[in-house]
Amino acid sequence: MAERMGFFTDTSICIGCKACEVACKEWNDVPDDGFVFRATSYDNTGSLGADTWRHVAFIEQPGGGSGQEGVEGWLMSSDVCKHCTHAACLDVCPTGALFRTEFGTVVVQADVCNGCGYCVPACPYGVIDRRERDGRAFKCTMCYDRQLGGLEPACAKACPTDSIQFGPLDELRARARERVELLHGEGRPEARLYGADPGDGVGGDGAFFLLLDEPEVYGLPPDPVVTTRDLPAMWRWAAGAALSMVGVVAVSFLGGGRIR
Ligand code: SF4
Ligand code: SF4
């Protein structure tokens, strides 16, 4: 197993240029997703999906005035699959289309996916998605093919501000903690890490973030939990119930024989 690799996305230096979205689409040949003007935001891709593997959110910060003056600024954040340590999408896939790579990332193979869609509700972040035109599931692969060739993922390569950093996960976590301390020292107490804690409900994320507000503001769940956490206990209960049923049927047969 190679060193675990990851993404550190520092949203405090994102300028919303969307170069990461474009680079991802170009390298991975991801089809266009409509690019509609949504009338709710300047963001024209809306959310992660089967055809958007990196999504740069523009979150308007309300100011005191009206119209243009009513917007104080934007929070910008490039979201992506979290490549969870405990990945429920991987747990529920019946075909083995989802697998963990030697870099510790989670990849879906389109040619093995049968389109059952079990992975979609299993993801605690709402990341993985089925493509309407063919039914199969797609998401970020952290550019597995580029990593195999010793290259960094396309989004990190294209980001002009280094908001997206790629590297060994332990190094990224240490760098991120230093960055948070620096921002706190500069009078930005709102800076915090999201997904960097191996003790959280998914065992930590292979793609984590520096945020400037609560996770909910960015559309992220505050306390994600691996959705398959209770599966072993549920299987034990189901097996116990099945055994009890067999016992009841056996006793009733034996009892019936004695009466005759
Ligand atoms: S974020 Fe969702 S799709 Fe990505 S690895 Fe975790 S469970 Fe799977
Ligand atoms: S390329 Fe970098 S700066 Fe531009 S939108 Fe993406 S994360 Fe932000």
Short mmCIF file of C-alpha atoms and ligand atoms in Angstrom, two decimals:
data_model
loop_
_atom_site.label_atom_id
_atom_site.label_comp_id
_atom_site.label_asym_id
_atom_site.label_seq_id
_atom_site.Cartn_x
_atom_site.Cartn_y
_atom_site.Cartn_z
CA MET A 1 0.00 0.00 0.00
CA ALA A 2 1.40 3.38 -0.99
CA GLU A 3 1.20 6.43 1.28
CA ARG A 4 -2.37 7.69 1.76
CA MET A 5 -2.89 10.73 -0.47
CA GLY A 6 -5.47 13.46 -0.08
CA PHE A 7 -6.79 16.92 -0.84
CA PHE A 8 -6.61 19.93 1.47
CA THR A 9 -8.97 22.59 0.14
CA ASP A 10 -8.25 25.95 1.79
CA THR A 11 -11.40 27.93 1.04
CA SER A 12 -9.91 31.12 2.53
CA ILE A 13 -7.86 31.67 -0.64
CA CYS A 14 -10.34 30.46 -3.26
CA ILE A 15 -11.18 33.20 -5.81
CA GLY A 16 -14.07 31.33 -7.44
CA CYS A 17 -12.45 31.16 -10.88
CA LYS A 18 -13.75 27.59 -11.40
CA ALA A 19 -10.53 26.52 -13.11
CA CYS A 20 -10.74 23.37 -10.95
CA GLU A 21 -14.18 22.49 -12.29
CA VAL A 22 -13.05 22.99 -15.89
CA ALA A 23 -9.78 21.06 -15.45
CA CYS A 24 -11.70 18.16 -13.87
CA LYS A 25 -14.15 18.03 -16.74
CA GLU A 26 -11.42 18.23 -19.37
CA TRP A 27 -9.12 15.59 -17.90
CA ASN A 28 -11.88 13.13 -16.95
CA ASP A 29 -14.06 13.78 -20.02
CA VAL A 30 -17.04 14.65 -17.79
CA PRO A 31 -20.00 15.85 -19.91
CA ASP A 32 -21.51 19.29 -19.50
CA ASP A 33 -24.29 19.67 -16.95
CA GLY A 34 -26.38 22.43 -18.44
CA PHE A 35 -24.59 25.50 -17.05
CA VAL A 36 -27.85 27.31 -16.38
CA PHE A 37 -28.15 30.69 -14.71
CA ARG A 38 -29.98 29.72 -11.53
CA ALA A 39 -31.25 33.16 -10.48
CA THR A 40 -30.29 32.33 -6.90
CA SER A 41 -26.51 32.58 -7.22
CA TYR A 42 -23.74 33.39 -9.69
CA ASP A 43 -22.80 29.71 -9.39
CA ASN A 44 -23.88 28.00 -12.62
CA THR A 45 -23.27 24.36 -11.69
CA GLY A 46 -25.25 24.25 -8.43
CA SER A 47 -23.97 21.14 -6.69
CA LEU A 48 -21.85 18.04 -6.98
CA GLY A 49 -23.36 15.39 -9.24
CA ALA A 50 -22.66 12.72 -11.81
CA ASP A 51 -21.49 15.43 -14.23
CA THR A 52 -19.87 17.77 -11.67
CA TRP A 53 -17.06 16.10 -9.72
CA ARG A 54 -15.66 19.42 -8.38
CA HIS A 55 -18.17 22.09 -7.49
CA VAL A 56 -17.23 25.64 -6.54
CA ALA A 57 -19.96 27.11 -4.35
CA PHE A 58 -20.52 30.89 -4.29
CA ILE A 59 -22.19 31.69 -0.97
CA GLU A 60 -23.37 35.26 -0.77
CA GLN A 61 -22.82 36.98 2.55
CA PRO A 62 -25.63 39.43 3.28
CA GLY A 63 -24.69 43.03 4.02
CA GLY A 64 -26.75 45.92 5.36
CA GLY A 65 -28.01 47.64 2.15
CA SER A 66 -30.17 46.60 -0.78
CA GLY A 67 -29.33 45.34 -4.31
CA GLN A 68 -25.59 45.04 -4.95
CA GLU A 69 -24.96 46.90 -1.69
CA GLY A 70 -26.89 44.15 0.09
CA VAL A 71 -24.07 41.68 -0.54
CA GLU A 72 -21.03 42.01 1.68
CA GLY A 73 -19.02 39.38 -0.18
CA TRP A 74 -18.84 35.70 -1.01
CA LEU A 75 -17.59 32.59 0.64
CA MET A 76 -16.12 30.40 -2.09
CA SER A 77 -15.41 26.74 -1.68
CA SER A 78 -14.48 23.96 -4.08
CA ASP A 79 -16.30 20.81 -2.91
CA VAL A 80 -15.47 17.25 -3.92
CA CYS A 81 -15.88 13.59 -2.87
CA LYS A 82 -14.43 13.23 0.62
CA HIS A 83 -12.72 9.85 0.00
CA CYS A 84 -13.89 8.82 3.50
CA THR A 85 -11.81 6.55 5.74
CA HIS A 86 -15.01 4.52 6.34
CA ALA A 87 -16.82 4.86 3.02
CA ALA A 88 -20.43 3.66 3.05
CA CYS A 89 -20.66 3.86 -0.75
CA LEU A 90 -17.98 1.20 -0.90
CA ASP A 91 -19.65 -0.96 1.77
CA VAL A 92 -22.96 -1.25 -0.09
CA CYS A 93 -21.75 -1.68 -3.70
CA PRO A 94 -22.74 -5.25 -4.72
CA THR A 95 -20.56 -5.46 -7.85
CA GLY A 96 -17.21 -4.23 -6.56
CA ALA A 97 -17.41 -1.24 -8.91
CA LEU A 98 -16.33 0.93 -5.97
CA PHE A 99 -12.92 0.07 -4.59
CA ARG A 100 -10.18 1.53 -2.37
CA THR A 101 -7.01 2.31 -4.28
CA GLU A 102 -3.42 1.84 -3.13
CA PHE A 103 -3.42 5.62 -2.41
CA GLY A 104 -6.27 5.22 0.11
CA THR A 105 -8.81 6.91 -2.17
CA VAL A 106 -12.25 5.62 -3.23
CA VAL A 107 -12.82 5.08 -6.96
CA VAL A 108 -15.86 3.92 -8.96
CA GLN A 109 -15.28 1.93 -12.15
CA ALA A 110 -17.96 2.82 -14.70
CA ASP A 111 -17.47 -0.44 -16.65
CA VAL A 112 -18.30 -2.55 -13.54
CA CYS A 113 -21.17 -0.41 -12.16
CA ASN A 114 -24.60 -1.99 -12.83
CA GLY A 115 -26.56 1.18 -12.01
CA CYS A 116 -28.36 -0.24 -8.93
CA GLY A 117 -27.82 3.10 -7.15
CA TYR A 118 -27.32 1.64 -3.63
CA CYS A 119 -24.30 3.92 -3.16
CA VAL A 120 -26.31 7.12 -3.68
CA PRO A 121 -28.34 7.16 -0.41
CA ALA A 122 -25.43 5.54 1.45
CA CYS A 123 -23.13 8.56 1.02
CA PRO A 124 -23.48 10.83 4.08
CA TYR A 125 -22.38 13.84 2.00
CA GLY A 126 -24.69 13.39 -1.02
CA VAL A 127 -21.70 13.16 -3.34
CA ILE A 128 -22.07 10.10 -5.58
CA ASP A 129 -24.78 10.33 -8.22
CA ARG A 130 -26.23 8.33 -11.12
CA ARG A 131 -26.03 9.82 -14.59
CA GLU A 132 -29.57 10.08 -15.94
CA ARG A 133 -28.61 9.16 -19.50
CA ASP A 134 -27.09 5.75 -18.66
CA GLY A 135 -27.93 5.13 -14.98
CA ARG A 136 -24.40 4.40 -13.78
CA ALA A 137 -22.83 6.15 -10.77
CA PHE A 138 -20.02 8.68 -11.09
CA LYS A 139 -17.90 10.83 -8.78
CA CYS A 140 -14.37 12.20 -8.28
CA THR A 141 -11.60 9.62 -8.62
CA MET A 142 -8.93 11.99 -7.28
CA CYS A 143 -7.54 11.51 -10.82
CA TYR A 144 -6.43 7.92 -10.11
CA ASP A 145 -4.92 7.66 -13.59
CA ARG A 146 -2.80 10.78 -13.05
CA GLN A 147 -1.65 9.53 -9.62
CA LEU A 148 -0.55 6.26 -11.22
CA GLY A 149 1.58 8.37 -13.56
CA GLY A 150 3.10 10.37 -10.68
CA LEU A 151 1.01 13.48 -11.46
CA GLU A 152 -1.21 15.53 -9.16
CA PRO A 153 -4.97 15.63 -9.84
CA ALA A 154 -6.09 18.05 -12.55
CA CYS A 155 -8.02 20.38 -10.20
CA ALA A 156 -5.02 20.90 -7.90
CA LYS A 157 -2.75 21.44 -10.93
CA ALA A 158 -5.07 24.08 -12.39
CA CYS A 159 -5.87 26.02 -9.17
CA PRO A 160 -4.06 29.38 -9.50
CA THR A 161 -4.10 30.17 -5.77
CA ASP A 162 -3.21 26.73 -4.35
CA SER A 163 -6.59 26.65 -2.64
CA ILE A 164 -6.58 22.96 -3.62
CA GLN A 165 -3.48 21.16 -2.34
CA PHE A 166 -2.71 17.52 -3.02
CA GLY A 167 -0.21 15.34 -1.16
CA PRO A 168 0.34 12.79 1.62
CA LEU A 169 -2.63 13.15 3.99
CA ASP A 170 -0.56 13.44 7.18
CA GLU A 171 1.51 16.29 5.71
CA LEU A 172 -1.63 18.07 4.53
CA ARG A 173 -3.22 17.80 7.98
CA ALA A 174 -0.13 19.32 9.64
CA ARG A 175 -0.02 22.11 7.05
CA ALA A 176 -3.73 22.79 7.53
CA ARG A 177 -3.37 23.07 11.32
CA GLU A 178 -0.57 25.64 10.84
CA ARG A 179 -2.72 27.59 8.41
CA VAL A 180 -5.61 27.73 10.90
CA GLU A 181 -3.25 28.98 13.63
CA LEU A 182 -1.94 31.65 11.26
CA LEU A 183 -5.45 32.84 10.40
CA HIS A 184 -6.41 32.93 14.08
CA GLY A 185 -3.29 35.03 14.73
CA GLU A 186 -4.39 37.40 11.97
CA GLY A 187 -7.74 37.97 13.69
CA ARG A 188 -9.79 35.34 11.80
CA PRO A 189 -11.15 33.24 14.70
CA GLU A 190 -13.84 31.78 12.43
CA ALA A 191 -11.26 29.66 10.52
CA ARG A 192 -11.71 25.93 11.24
CA LEU A 193 -10.96 22.54 9.72
CA TYR A 194 -13.68 20.21 8.44
CA GLY A 195 -13.10 16.49 7.83
CA ALA A 196 -9.54 16.49 9.20
CA ASP A 197 -10.34 14.61 12.44
CA PRO A 198 -9.77 10.82 12.25
CA GLY A 199 -12.06 10.51 15.28
CA ASP A 200 -15.16 11.82 13.50
CA GLY A 201 -18.14 9.74 12.32
CA VAL A 202 -16.50 8.65 9.06
CA GLY A 203 -12.99 8.17 10.47
CA GLY A 204 -11.81 11.39 8.84
CA ASP A 205 -11.84 12.43 5.20
CA GLY A 206 -9.18 11.95 2.56
CA ALA A 207 -10.40 15.31 1.23
CA PHE A 208 -10.79 17.90 3.96
CA PHE A 209 -11.38 21.64 4.11
CA LEU A 210 -10.48 24.88 5.85
CA LEU A 211 -13.77 26.76 6.25
CA LEU A 212 -14.55 30.32 7.31
CA ASP A 213 -17.99 29.58 8.75
CA GLU A 214 -20.14 26.71 10.03
CA PRO A 215 -20.23 23.63 7.74
CA GLU A 216 -24.00 24.08 7.22
CA VAL A 217 -23.34 27.45 5.55
CA TYR A 218 -21.41 25.55 2.86
CA GLY A 219 -24.10 22.84 2.62
CA LEU A 220 -21.95 20.32 4.52
CA PRO A 221 -23.37 18.08 7.29
CA PRO A 222 -21.97 19.19 10.69
CA ASP A 223 -21.53 15.64 12.07
CA PRO A 224 -21.39 13.11 9.22
CA VAL A 225 -21.68 9.46 10.23
CA VAL A 226 -20.92 6.41 8.08
CA THR A 227 -24.40 5.18 7.18
CA THR A 228 -23.42 1.50 7.32
CA ARG A 229 -22.23 1.81 10.93
CA ASP A 230 -25.14 -0.30 12.28
CA LEU A 231 -25.14 -2.95 9.53
CA PRO A 232 -23.19 -5.66 11.46
CA ALA A 233 -25.54 -5.33 14.46
CA MET A 234 -28.57 -5.41 12.13
CA TRP A 235 -27.29 -8.60 10.45
CA ARG A 236 -26.74 -10.17 13.89
CA TRP A 237 -30.32 -9.27 14.89
CA ALA A 238 -31.68 -10.64 11.59
CA ALA A 239 -29.72 -13.90 12.01
CA GLY A 240 -30.97 -14.23 15.61
CA ALA A 241 -34.58 -13.63 14.50
CA ALA A 242 -34.24 -16.23 11.70
CA LEU A 243 -32.86 -18.82 14.14
CA SER A 244 -35.73 -18.14 16.57
CA MET A 245 -38.24 -18.68 13.75
CA VAL A 246 -36.63 -21.99 12.82
CA GLY A 247 -36.78 -23.03 16.50
CA VAL A 248 -40.48 -22.13 16.81
CA VAL A 249 -41.37 -24.07 13.61
CA ALA A 250 -39.38 -27.11 14.78
CA VAL A 251 -41.05 -27.11 18.22
CA SER A 252 -44.53 -26.81 16.67
CA PHE A 253 -43.83 -29.79 14.36
CA LEU A 254 -42.56 -31.90 17.25
CA GLY A 255 -45.47 -30.83 19.44
CA GLY A 256 -47.96 -31.69 16.66
CA GLY A 257 -46.46 -35.20 16.32
CA ARG A 258 -46.97 -35.92 20.05
CA ILE A 259 -50.69 -34.94 19.93
CA ARG A 260 -51.40 -37.45 17.13
S1 SF4 B 1 -18.00 11.16 0.25
FE1 SF4 B 1 -19.61 9.69 -0.33
S2 SF4 B 1 -19.00 8.99 -2.39
FE2 SF4 B 1 -17.17 9.94 -1.45
S3 SF4 B 1 -16.08 8.21 -0.43
FE3 SF4 B 1 -17.41 9.16 1.14
S4 SF4 B 1 -19.30 7.89 1.02
FE4 SF4 B 1 -18.18 7.51 -0.89
S1 SF4 B 2 -9.25 26.79 -9.22
FE1 SF4 B 2 -8.72 27.26 -7.06
S2 SF4 B 2 -9.20 29.45 -6.87
FE2 SF4 B 2 -10.21 28.77 -8.75
S3 SF4 B 2 -12.29 28.17 -8.06
FE3 SF4 B 2 -11.08 26.31 -7.97
S4 SF4 B 2 -10.33 26.21 -5.85
FE4 SF4 B 2 -11.04 28.33 -6.19
#
